[in-house]
Amino acid sequence: KRASAILIWEPGSTDYLYVPITNDGQPAAEAPGLIEFAFVPTGLKPGDSTTWHEGEPDADGLHARLRVGSYEDGILPAAGKYDLYIRITADLVRPVHKSGRVTIL
């Protein structure tokens, strides 16, 4: 699994991008709510016009994932440098966290 640090996406590559989602290092006790990812140009913050892409929990309960690339309906942002944000919507909360940096070539 990939860490959520600095990732470089090569042209033609399609793979899952993984972000840890844990409760004090343990798998979430129950399935998280709606999981979404956003690629925000480096240095900016997500705003009202931010496009969020629906992800999914990984089977291990420790990660959320999003398929990135041009193959089979993956998400492929334009070439550039992005801060990666994750947003999880649950019953009464909707935390948004910066999860790393991604470069799309």
PDB file of N, CA and C in Angstrom:
ATOM      1  N   LYS A   1       0.839  -1.176   0.000  1.00  0.00           N
ATOM      2  CA  LYS A   1       0.000   0.000   0.000  1.00  0.00           C
ATOM      3  C   LYS A   1       0.888   1.245   0.000  1.00  0.00           C
ATOM      4  N   ARG A   2       0.390   2.266  -0.621  1.00  0.00           N
ATOM      5  CA  ARG A   2       1.157   3.504  -0.693  1.00  0.00           C
ATOM      6  C   ARG A   2       0.851   4.375   0.507  1.00  0.00           C
ATOM      7  N   ALA A   3       1.853   5.049   0.976  1.00  0.00           N
ATOM      8  CA  ALA A   3       1.666   6.020   2.052  1.00  0.00           C
ATOM      9  C   ALA A   3       1.079   7.288   1.459  1.00  0.00           C
ATOM     10  N   SER A   4       0.630   8.177   2.311  1.00  0.00           N
ATOM     11  CA  SER A   4      -0.009   9.398   1.827  1.00  0.00           C
ATOM     12  C   SER A   4       0.963  10.573   1.818  1.00  0.00           C
ATOM     13  N   ALA A   5       2.217  10.311   1.565  1.00  0.00           N
ATOM     14  CA  ALA A   5       3.219  11.370   1.555  1.00  0.00           C
ATOM     15  C   ALA A   5       3.226  12.051   0.187  1.00  0.00           C
ATOM     16  N   ILE A   6       4.351  12.024  -0.497  1.00  0.00           N
ATOM     17  CA  ILE A   6       4.465  12.656  -1.800  1.00  0.00           C
ATOM     18  C   ILE A   6       4.428  11.559  -2.850  1.00  0.00           C
ATOM     19  N   LEU A   7       3.467  11.638  -3.752  1.00  0.00           N
ATOM     20  CA  LEU A   7       3.320  10.651  -4.810  1.00  0.00           C
ATOM     21  C   LEU A   7       3.476  11.328  -6.155  1.00  0.00           C
ATOM     22  N   ILE A   8       4.091  10.620  -7.101  1.00  0.00           N
ATOM     23  CA  ILE A   8       4.219  11.121  -8.465  1.00  0.00           C
ATOM     24  C   ILE A   8       3.504  10.139  -9.377  1.00  0.00           C
ATOM     25  N   TRP A   9       2.504  10.636 -10.093  1.00  0.00           N
ATOM     26  CA  TRP A   9       1.720   9.791 -10.992  1.00  0.00           C
ATOM     27  C   TRP A   9       2.267   9.929 -12.400  1.00  0.00           C
ATOM     28  N   GLU A  10       2.723   8.824 -12.972  1.00  0.00           N
ATOM     29  CA  GLU A  10       3.288   8.807 -14.317  1.00  0.00           C
ATOM     30  C   GLU A  10       2.177   8.744 -15.364  1.00  0.00           C
ATOM     31  N   PRO A  11       2.401   9.327 -16.546  1.00  0.00           N
ATOM     32  CA  PRO A  11       1.409   9.219 -17.623  1.00  0.00           C
ATOM     33  C   PRO A  11       1.127   7.754 -17.949  1.00  0.00           C
ATOM     34  N   GLY A  12      -0.128   7.429 -18.166  1.00  0.00           N
ATOM     35  CA  GLY A  12      -0.519   6.072 -18.511  1.00  0.00           C
ATOM     36  C   GLY A  12      -0.692   5.135 -17.331  1.00  0.00           C
ATOM     37  N   SER A  13      -0.356   5.579 -16.127  1.00  0.00           N
ATOM     38  CA  SER A  13      -0.461   4.738 -14.938  1.00  0.00           C
ATOM     39  C   SER A  13      -1.840   4.889 -14.302  1.00  0.00           C
ATOM     40  N   THR A  14      -2.453   3.770 -13.927  1.00  0.00           N
ATOM     41  CA  THR A  14      -3.709   3.787 -13.169  1.00  0.00           C
ATOM     42  C   THR A  14      -3.535   2.838 -11.996  1.00  0.00           C
ATOM     43  N   ASP A  15      -3.740   3.350 -10.798  1.00  0.00           N
ATOM     44  CA  ASP A  15      -3.561   2.551  -9.592  1.00  0.00           C
ATOM     45  C   ASP A  15      -4.377   3.197  -8.474  1.00  0.00           C
ATOM     46  N   TYR A  16      -4.480   2.494  -7.358  1.00  0.00           N
ATOM     47  CA  TYR A  16      -5.171   3.052  -6.207  1.00  0.00           C
ATOM     48  C   TYR A  16      -4.238   3.937  -5.409  1.00  0.00           C
ATOM     49  N   LEU A  17      -4.763   5.034  -4.949  1.00  0.00           N
ATOM     50  CA  LEU A  17      -4.094   5.929  -4.016  1.00  0.00           C
ATOM     51  C   LEU A  17      -4.705   5.626  -2.653  1.00  0.00           C
ATOM     52  N   TYR A  18      -3.885   5.343  -1.653  1.00  0.00           N
ATOM     53  CA  TYR A  18      -4.361   4.960  -0.322  1.00  0.00           C
ATOM     54  C   TYR A  18      -4.062   6.052   0.692  1.00  0.00           C
ATOM     55  N   VAL A  19      -5.019   6.281   1.590  1.00  0.00           N
ATOM     56  CA  VAL A  19      -4.851   7.225   2.696  1.00  0.00           C
ATOM     57  C   VAL A  19      -5.265   6.508   3.981  1.00  0.00           C
ATOM     58  N   PRO A  20      -4.419   6.560   5.020  1.00  0.00           N
ATOM     59  CA  PRO A  20      -4.797   5.911   6.286  1.00  0.00           C
ATOM     60  C   PRO A  20      -6.040   6.546   6.898  1.00  0.00           C
ATOM     61  N   ILE A  21      -6.945   5.713   7.380  1.00  0.00           N
ATOM     62  CA  ILE A  21      -8.108   6.176   8.154  1.00  0.00           C
ATOM     63  C   ILE A  21      -8.226   5.249   9.358  1.00  0.00           C
ATOM     64  N   THR A  22      -7.778   5.721  10.490  1.00  0.00           N
ATOM     65  CA  THR A  22      -7.787   4.882  11.688  1.00  0.00           C
ATOM     66  C   THR A  22      -8.300   5.669  12.881  1.00  0.00           C
ATOM     67  N   ASN A  23      -8.560   4.955  13.937  1.00  0.00           N
ATOM     68  CA  ASN A  23      -8.929   5.543  15.217  1.00  0.00           C
ATOM     69  C   ASN A  23      -7.802   5.184  16.181  1.00  0.00           C
ATOM     70  N   ASP A  24      -6.889   6.124  16.412  1.00  0.00           N
ATOM     71  CA  ASP A  24      -5.718   5.881  17.255  1.00  0.00           C
ATOM     72  C   ASP A  24      -4.924   4.665  16.790  1.00  0.00           C
ATOM     73  N   GLY A  25      -4.740   4.537  15.471  1.00  0.00           N
ATOM     74  CA  GLY A  25      -3.940   3.463  14.922  1.00  0.00           C
ATOM     75  C   GLY A  25      -4.659   2.139  14.765  1.00  0.00           C
ATOM     76  N   GLN A  26      -5.895   2.073  15.179  1.00  0.00           N
ATOM     77  CA  GLN A  26      -6.682   0.842  15.057  1.00  0.00           C
ATOM     78  C   GLN A  26      -7.699   1.012  13.926  1.00  0.00           C
ATOM     79  N   PRO A  27      -8.114  -0.092  13.300  1.00  0.00           N
ATOM     80  CA  PRO A  27      -9.144   0.038  12.261  1.00  0.00           C
ATOM     81  C   PRO A  27     -10.394   0.701  12.823  1.00  0.00           C
ATOM     82  N   ALA A  28     -11.072   1.428  11.972  1.00  0.00           N
ATOM     83  CA  ALA A  28     -12.321   2.062  12.397  1.00  0.00           C
ATOM     84  C   ALA A  28     -13.271   0.986  12.909  1.00  0.00           C
ATOM     85  N   ALA A  29     -13.964   1.270  14.001  1.00  0.00           N
ATOM     86  CA  ALA A  29     -14.861   0.289  14.624  1.00  0.00           C
ATOM     87  C   ALA A  29     -16.010  -0.085  13.695  1.00  0.00           C
ATOM     88  N   GLU A  30     -16.411   0.838  12.871  1.00  0.00           N
ATOM     89  CA  GLU A  30     -17.482   0.563  11.914  1.00  0.00           C
ATOM     90  C   GLU A  30     -17.112   1.210  10.595  1.00  0.00           C
ATOM     91  N   ALA A  31     -17.776   0.816   9.559  1.00  0.00           N
ATOM     92  CA  ALA A  31     -17.476   1.384   8.244  1.00  0.00           C
ATOM     93  C   ALA A  31     -17.682   2.896   8.283  1.00  0.00           C
ATOM     94  N   PRO A  32     -16.718   3.653   7.727  1.00  0.00           N
ATOM     95  CA  PRO A  32     -16.895   5.104   7.704  1.00  0.00           C
ATOM     96  C   PRO A  32     -18.038   5.483   6.774  1.00  0.00           C
ATOM     97  N   GLY A  33     -18.462   6.728   6.874  1.00  0.00           N
ATOM     98  CA  GLY A  33     -19.507   7.223   5.983  1.00  0.00           C
ATOM     99  C   GLY A  33     -18.946   7.456   4.591  1.00  0.00           C
ATOM    100  N   LEU A  34     -19.505   8.417   3.893  1.00  0.00           N
ATOM    101  CA  LEU A  34     -19.058   8.763   2.548  1.00  0.00           C
ATOM    102  C   LEU A  34     -17.611   9.240   2.593  1.00  0.00           C
ATOM    103  N   ILE A  35     -16.747   8.636   1.779  1.00  0.00           N
ATOM    104  CA  ILE A  35     -15.334   8.999   1.698  1.00  0.00           C
ATOM    105  C   ILE A  35     -15.118   9.728   0.379  1.00  0.00           C
ATOM    106  N   GLU A  36     -14.500  10.919   0.452  1.00  0.00           N
ATOM    107  CA  GLU A  36     -14.244  11.696  -0.752  1.00  0.00           C
ATOM    108  C   GLU A  36     -12.826  12.244  -0.732  1.00  0.00           C
ATOM    109  N   PHE A  37     -12.254  12.379  -1.932  1.00  0.00           N
ATOM    110  CA  PHE A  37     -10.918  12.926  -2.111  1.00  0.00           C
ATOM    111  C   PHE A  37     -10.994  14.161  -2.988  1.00  0.00           C
ATOM    112  N   ALA A  38     -10.096  15.122  -2.738  1.00  0.00           N
ATOM    113  CA  ALA A  38     -10.001  16.309  -3.586  1.00  0.00           C
ATOM    114  C   ALA A  38      -8.538  16.591  -3.884  1.00  0.00           C
ATOM    115  N   PHE A  39      -8.261  16.947  -5.143  1.00  0.00           N
ATOM    116  CA  PHE A  39      -6.939  17.377  -5.570  1.00  0.00           C
ATOM    117  C   PHE A  39      -6.994  18.897  -5.667  1.00  0.00           C
ATOM    118  N   VAL A  40      -6.341  19.579  -4.733  1.00  0.00           N
ATOM    119  CA  VAL A  40      -6.399  21.040  -4.659  1.00  0.00           C
ATOM    120  C   VAL A  40      -5.017  21.574  -5.031  1.00  0.00           C
ATOM    121  N   PRO A  41      -4.936  22.535  -5.964  1.00  0.00           N
ATOM    122  CA  PRO A  41      -3.624  23.073  -6.322  1.00  0.00           C
ATOM    123  C   PRO A  41      -2.818  23.440  -5.071  1.00  0.00           C
ATOM    124  N   THR A  42      -1.539  23.078  -5.092  1.00  0.00           N
ATOM    125  CA  THR A  42      -0.667  23.275  -3.941  1.00  0.00           C
ATOM    126  C   THR A  42      -0.770  24.693  -3.396  1.00  0.00           C
ATOM    127  N   GLY A  43      -0.932  24.780  -2.084  1.00  0.00           N
ATOM    128  CA  GLY A  43      -0.987  26.061  -1.400  1.00  0.00           C
ATOM    129  C   GLY A  43      -2.388  26.617  -1.213  1.00  0.00           C
ATOM    130  N   LEU A  44      -3.373  26.050  -1.890  1.00  0.00           N
ATOM    131  CA  LEU A  44      -4.749  26.503  -1.732  1.00  0.00           C
ATOM    132  C   LEU A  44      -5.494  25.576  -0.776  1.00  0.00           C
ATOM    133  N   LYS A  45      -6.653  25.990  -0.356  1.00  0.00           N
ATOM    134  CA  LYS A  45      -7.510  25.188   0.523  1.00  0.00           C
ATOM    135  C   LYS A  45      -8.766  24.782  -0.250  1.00  0.00           C
ATOM    136  N   PRO A  46      -9.398  23.660   0.132  1.00  0.00           N
ATOM    137  CA  PRO A  46     -10.665  23.309  -0.521  1.00  0.00           C
ATOM    138  C   PRO A  46     -11.706  24.397  -0.255  1.00  0.00           C
ATOM    139  N   GLY A  47     -12.529  24.677  -1.240  1.00  0.00           N
ATOM    140  CA  GLY A  47     -13.570  25.688  -1.095  1.00  0.00           C
ATOM    141  C   GLY A  47     -14.867  25.205  -1.696  1.00  0.00           C
ATOM    142  N   ASP A  48     -15.804  26.124  -1.886  1.00  0.00           N
ATOM    143  CA  ASP A  48     -17.120  25.781  -2.410  1.00  0.00           C
ATOM    144  C   ASP A  48     -17.053  25.187  -3.817  1.00  0.00           C
ATOM    145  N   SER A  49     -16.057  25.593  -4.604  1.00  0.00           N
ATOM    146  CA  SER A  49     -15.965  25.104  -5.983  1.00  0.00           C
ATOM    147  C   SER A  49     -15.092  23.856  -6.118  1.00  0.00           C
ATOM    148  N   THR A  50     -14.613  23.321  -5.007  1.00  0.00           N
ATOM    149  CA  THR A  50     -13.760  22.131  -5.044  1.00  0.00           C
ATOM    150  C   THR A  50     -14.545  20.926  -5.546  1.00  0.00           C
ATOM    151  N   THR A  51     -13.940  20.167  -6.443  1.00  0.00           N
ATOM    152  CA  THR A  51     -14.536  18.927  -6.928  1.00  0.00           C
ATOM    153  C   THR A  51     -14.070  17.785  -6.036  1.00  0.00           C
ATOM    154  N   TRP A  52     -15.018  17.081  -5.435  1.00  0.00           N
ATOM    155  CA  TRP A  52     -14.719  15.934  -4.572  1.00  0.00           C
ATOM    156  C   TRP A  52     -15.035  14.656  -5.345  1.00  0.00           C
ATOM    157  N   HIS A  53     -14.139  13.657  -5.231  1.00  0.00           N
ATOM    158  CA  HIS A  53     -14.285  12.381  -5.924  1.00  0.00           C
ATOM    159  C   HIS A  53     -14.530  11.289  -4.889  1.00  0.00           C
ATOM    160  N   GLU A  54     -15.577  10.491  -5.116  1.00  0.00           N
ATOM    161  CA  GLU A  54     -15.934   9.463  -4.145  1.00  0.00           C
ATOM    162  C   GLU A  54     -14.919   8.324  -4.157  1.00  0.00           C
ATOM    163  N   GLY A  55     -14.423   8.013  -2.960  1.00  0.00           N
ATOM    164  CA  GLY A  55     -13.515   6.891  -2.772  1.00  0.00           C
ATOM    165  C   GLY A  55     -14.242   5.758  -2.075  1.00  0.00           C
ATOM    166  N   GLU A  56     -13.467   4.864  -1.490  1.00  0.00           N
ATOM    167  CA  GLU A  56     -14.059   3.725  -0.797  1.00  0.00           C
ATOM    168  C   GLU A  56     -13.112   3.241   0.289  1.00  0.00           C
ATOM    169  N   PRO A  57     -13.649   2.551   1.307  1.00  0.00           N
ATOM    170  CA  PRO A  57     -12.762   1.972   2.312  1.00  0.00           C
ATOM    171  C   PRO A  57     -12.065   0.753   1.726  1.00  0.00           C
ATOM    172  N   ASP A  58     -10.824   0.528   2.139  1.00  0.00           N
ATOM    173  CA  ASP A  58     -10.103  -0.669   1.742  1.00  0.00           C
ATOM    174  C   ASP A  58     -10.522  -1.810   2.663  1.00  0.00           C
ATOM    175  N   ALA A  59     -10.335  -3.028   2.233  1.00  0.00           N
ATOM    176  CA  ALA A  59     -10.783  -4.188   3.007  1.00  0.00           C
ATOM    177  C   ALA A  59     -10.102  -4.302   4.364  1.00  0.00           C
ATOM    178  N   ASP A  60      -8.910  -3.700   4.521  1.00  0.00           N
ATOM    179  CA  ASP A  60      -8.195  -3.834   5.799  1.00  0.00           C
ATOM    180  C   ASP A  60      -8.757  -2.952   6.905  1.00  0.00           C
ATOM    181  N   GLY A  61      -9.655  -2.019   6.576  1.00  0.00           N
ATOM    182  CA  GLY A  61     -10.231  -1.122   7.574  1.00  0.00           C
ATOM    183  C   GLY A  61      -9.291  -0.032   8.037  1.00  0.00           C
ATOM    184  N   LEU A  62      -8.097   0.019   7.466  1.00  0.00           N
ATOM    185  CA  LEU A  62      -7.102   1.011   7.867  1.00  0.00           C
ATOM    186  C   LEU A  62      -6.901   2.122   6.840  1.00  0.00           C
ATOM    187  N   HIS A  63      -7.448   1.941   5.637  1.00  0.00           N
ATOM    188  CA  HIS A  63      -7.195   2.884   4.557  1.00  0.00           C
ATOM    189  C   HIS A  63      -8.469   3.195   3.774  1.00  0.00           C
ATOM    190  N   ALA A  64      -8.483   4.400   3.201  1.00  0.00           N
ATOM    191  CA  ALA A  64      -9.452   4.756   2.168  1.00  0.00           C
ATOM    192  C   ALA A  64      -8.681   4.740   0.857  1.00  0.00           C
ATOM    193  N   ARG A  65      -9.380   4.501  -0.246  1.00  0.00           N
ATOM    194  CA  ARG A  65      -8.663   4.458  -1.515  1.00  0.00           C
ATOM    195  C   ARG A  65      -9.468   5.105  -2.630  1.00  0.00           C
ATOM    196  N   LEU A  66      -8.725   5.558  -3.654  1.00  0.00           N
ATOM    197  CA  LEU A  66      -9.302   6.182  -4.834  1.00  0.00           C
ATOM    198  C   LEU A  66      -8.478   5.728  -6.035  1.00  0.00           C
ATOM    199  N   ARG A  67      -9.154   5.300  -7.097  1.00  0.00           N
ATOM    200  CA  ARG A  67      -8.434   4.885  -8.300  1.00  0.00           C
ATOM    201  C   ARG A  67      -8.076   6.126  -9.101  1.00  0.00           C
ATOM    202  N   VAL A  68      -6.774   6.296  -9.357  1.00  0.00           N
ATOM    203  CA  VAL A  68      -6.265   7.468 -10.061  1.00  0.00           C
ATOM    204  C   VAL A  68      -5.617   7.018 -11.358  1.00  0.00           C
ATOM    205  N   GLY A  69      -5.994   7.639 -12.455  1.00  0.00           N
ATOM    206  CA  GLY A  69      -5.434   7.336 -13.770  1.00  0.00           C
ATOM    207  C   GLY A  69      -6.530   7.334 -14.812  1.00  0.00           C
ATOM    208  N   SER A  70      -6.146   7.157 -16.056  1.00  0.00           N
ATOM    209  CA  SER A  70      -7.092   7.279 -17.163  1.00  0.00           C
ATOM    210  C   SER A  70      -7.786   5.969 -17.527  1.00  0.00           C
ATOM    211  N   TYR A  71      -7.356   4.844 -16.996  1.00  0.00           N
ATOM    212  CA  TYR A  71      -7.911   3.550 -17.370  1.00  0.00           C
ATOM    213  C   TYR A  71      -9.178   3.240 -16.583  1.00  0.00           C
ATOM    214  N   GLU A  72     -10.228   2.764 -17.270  1.00  0.00           N
ATOM    215  CA  GLU A  72     -11.464   2.298 -16.632  1.00  0.00           C
ATOM    216  C   GLU A  72     -12.062   3.304 -15.639  1.00  0.00           C
ATOM    217  N   ASP A  73     -12.289   4.499 -16.092  1.00  0.00           N
ATOM    218  CA  ASP A  73     -12.976   5.526 -15.296  1.00  0.00           C
ATOM    219  C   ASP A  73     -12.244   5.964 -14.037  1.00  0.00           C
ATOM    220  N   GLY A  74     -10.925   5.862 -14.028  1.00  0.00           N
ATOM    221  CA  GLY A  74     -10.167   6.403 -12.902  1.00  0.00           C
ATOM    222  C   GLY A  74     -10.223   7.924 -12.918  1.00  0.00           C
ATOM    223  N   ILE A  75      -9.884   8.549 -11.818  1.00  0.00           N
ATOM    224  CA  ILE A  75      -9.844  10.010 -11.706  1.00  0.00           C
ATOM    225  C   ILE A  75      -8.476  10.480 -12.183  1.00  0.00           C
ATOM    226  N   LEU A  76      -8.434  11.405 -13.115  1.00  0.00           N
ATOM    227  CA  LEU A  76      -7.154  11.895 -13.614  1.00  0.00           C
ATOM    228  C   LEU A  76      -7.154  13.417 -13.680  1.00  0.00           C
ATOM    229  N   PRO A  77      -6.621  14.066 -12.641  1.00  0.00           N
ATOM    230  CA  PRO A  77      -6.501  15.530 -12.679  1.00  0.00           C
ATOM    231  C   PRO A  77      -5.512  15.952 -13.770  1.00  0.00           C
ATOM    232  N   ALA A  78      -5.582  17.202 -14.160  1.00  0.00           N
ATOM    233  CA  ALA A  78      -4.627  17.741 -15.131  1.00  0.00           C
ATOM    234  C   ALA A  78      -3.218  17.684 -14.540  1.00  0.00           C
ATOM    235  N   ALA A  79      -2.209  17.692 -15.411  1.00  0.00           N
ATOM    236  CA  ALA A  79      -0.828  17.686 -14.938  1.00  0.00           C
ATOM    237  C   ALA A  79      -0.607  18.870 -14.000  1.00  0.00           C
ATOM    238  N   GLY A  80       0.092  18.625 -12.901  1.00  0.00           N
ATOM    239  CA  GLY A  80       0.374  19.691 -11.943  1.00  0.00           C
ATOM    240  C   GLY A  80       0.656  19.131 -10.566  1.00  0.00           C
ATOM    241  N   LYS A  81       0.838  20.029  -9.612  1.00  0.00           N
ATOM    242  CA  LYS A  81       1.115  19.656  -8.219  1.00  0.00           C
ATOM    243  C   LYS A  81      -0.108  19.980  -7.375  1.00  0.00           C
ATOM    244  N   TYR A  82      -0.504  19.005  -6.555  1.00  0.00           N
ATOM    245  CA  TYR A  82      -1.734  19.129  -5.772  1.00  0.00           C
ATOM    246  C   TYR A  82      -1.504  18.732  -4.321  1.00  0.00           C
ATOM    247  N   ASP A  83      -2.254  19.376  -3.436  1.00  0.00           N
ATOM    248  CA  ASP A  83      -2.405  18.882  -2.072  1.00  0.00           C
ATOM    249  C   ASP A  83      -3.616  17.963  -2.101  1.00  0.00           C
ATOM    250  N   LEU A  84      -3.481  16.796  -1.499  1.00  0.00           N
ATOM    251  CA  LEU A  84      -4.562  15.819  -1.475  1.00  0.00           C
ATOM    252  C   LEU A  84      -5.337  15.978  -0.178  1.00  0.00           C
ATOM    253  N   TYR A  85      -6.644  16.133  -0.282  1.00  0.00           N
ATOM    254  CA  TYR A  85      -7.516  16.241   0.889  1.00  0.00           C
ATOM    255  C   TYR A  85      -8.479  15.065   0.894  1.00  0.00           C
ATOM    256  N   ILE A  86      -8.825  14.618   2.097  1.00  0.00           N
ATOM    257  CA  ILE A  86      -9.833  13.572   2.253  1.00  0.00           C
ATOM    258  C   ILE A  86     -10.935  14.120   3.147  1.00  0.00           C
ATOM    259  N   ARG A  87     -12.162  13.763   2.818  1.00  0.00           N
ATOM    260  CA  ARG A  87     -13.328  14.206   3.594  1.00  0.00           C
ATOM    261  C   ARG A  87     -14.194  12.972   3.840  1.00  0.00           C
ATOM    262  N   ILE A  88     -14.570  12.773   5.090  1.00  0.00           N
ATOM    263  CA  ILE A  88     -15.432  11.649   5.453  1.00  0.00           C
ATOM    264  C   ILE A  88     -16.680  12.211   6.108  1.00  0.00           C
ATOM    265  N   THR A  89     -17.827  11.910   5.519  1.00  0.00           N
ATOM    266  CA  THR A  89     -19.096  12.388   6.047  1.00  0.00           C
ATOM    267  C   THR A  89     -19.735  11.274   6.850  1.00  0.00           C
ATOM    268  N   ALA A  90     -19.970  11.521   8.133  1.00  0.00           N
ATOM    269  CA  ALA A  90     -20.628  10.558   9.021  1.00  0.00           C
ATOM    270  C   ALA A  90     -21.872  11.234   9.592  1.00  0.00           C
ATOM    271  N   ASP A  91     -22.461  10.626  10.606  1.00  0.00           N
ATOM    272  CA  ASP A  91     -23.724  11.121  11.152  1.00  0.00           C
ATOM    273  C   ASP A  91     -23.729  12.624  11.424  1.00  0.00           C
ATOM    274  N   LEU A  92     -22.901  13.077  12.336  1.00  0.00           N
ATOM    275  CA  LEU A  92     -22.936  14.489  12.734  1.00  0.00           C
ATOM    276  C   LEU A  92     -21.638  15.237  12.457  1.00  0.00           C
ATOM    277  N   VAL A  93     -20.692  14.570  11.804  1.00  0.00           N
ATOM    278  CA  VAL A  93     -19.400  15.208  11.557  1.00  0.00           C
ATOM    279  C   VAL A  93     -19.010  15.065  10.095  1.00  0.00           C
ATOM    280  N   ARG A  94     -18.110  15.965   9.665  1.00  0.00           N
ATOM    281  CA  ARG A  94     -17.607  15.921   8.292  1.00  0.00           C
ATOM    282  C   ARG A  94     -16.195  16.499   8.280  1.00  0.00           C
ATOM    283  N   PRO A  95     -15.228  15.749   8.855  1.00  0.00           N
ATOM    284  CA  PRO A  95     -13.864  16.269   8.893  1.00  0.00           C
ATOM    285  C   PRO A  95     -13.221  16.296   7.511  1.00  0.00           C
ATOM    286  N   VAL A  96     -12.396  17.321   7.283  1.00  0.00           N
ATOM    287  CA  VAL A  96     -11.605  17.463   6.061  1.00  0.00           C
ATOM    288  C   VAL A  96     -10.155  17.561   6.505  1.00  0.00           C
ATOM    289  N   HIS A  97      -9.297  16.678   5.958  1.00  0.00           N
ATOM    290  CA  HIS A  97      -7.890  16.657   6.355  1.00  0.00           C
ATOM    291  C   HIS A  97      -6.990  16.626   5.134  1.00  0.00           C
ATOM    292  N   LYS A  98      -5.906  17.388   5.198  1.00  0.00           N
ATOM    293  CA  LYS A  98      -4.877  17.317   4.163  1.00  0.00           C
ATOM    294  C   LYS A  98      -4.116  16.015   4.398  1.00  0.00           C
ATOM    295  N   SER A  99      -3.955  15.229   3.330  1.00  0.00           N
ATOM    296  CA  SER A  99      -3.380  13.897   3.482  1.00  0.00           C
ATOM    297  C   SER A  99      -2.042  13.723   2.799  1.00  0.00           C
ATOM    298  N   GLY A 100      -1.603  14.674   2.032  1.00  0.00           N
ATOM    299  CA  GLY A 100      -0.315  14.541   1.353  1.00  0.00           C
ATOM    300  C   GLY A 100      -0.271  15.406   0.124  1.00  0.00           C
ATOM    301  N   ARG A 101       0.726  15.128  -0.704  1.00  0.00           N
ATOM    302  CA  ARG A 101       0.939  15.907  -1.919  1.00  0.00           C
ATOM    303  C   ARG A 101       1.068  14.943  -3.094  1.00  0.00           C
ATOM    304  N   VAL A 102       0.457  15.299  -4.213  1.00  0.00           N
ATOM    305  CA  VAL A 102       0.487  14.451  -5.401  1.00  0.00           C
ATOM    306  C   VAL A 102       0.943  15.294  -6.597  1.00  0.00           C
ATOM    307  N   THR A 103       1.842  14.726  -7.390  1.00  0.00           N
ATOM    308  CA  THR A 103       2.254  15.355  -8.641  1.00  0.00           C
ATOM    309  C   THR A 103       1.773  14.488  -9.786  1.00  0.00           C
ATOM    310  N   ILE A 104       1.031  15.092 -10.702  1.00  0.00           N
ATOM    311  CA  ILE A 104       0.543  14.401 -11.896  1.00  0.00           C
ATOM    312  C   ILE A 104       1.399  14.866 -13.070  1.00  0.00           C
ATOM    313  N   LEU A 105       2.058  13.932 -13.717  1.00  0.00           N
ATOM    314  CA  LEU A 105       2.937  14.284 -14.855  1.00  0.00           C
ATOM    315  C   LEU A 105       2.175  14.244 -16.169  1.00  0.00           C
TER     316      LEU A 105
END
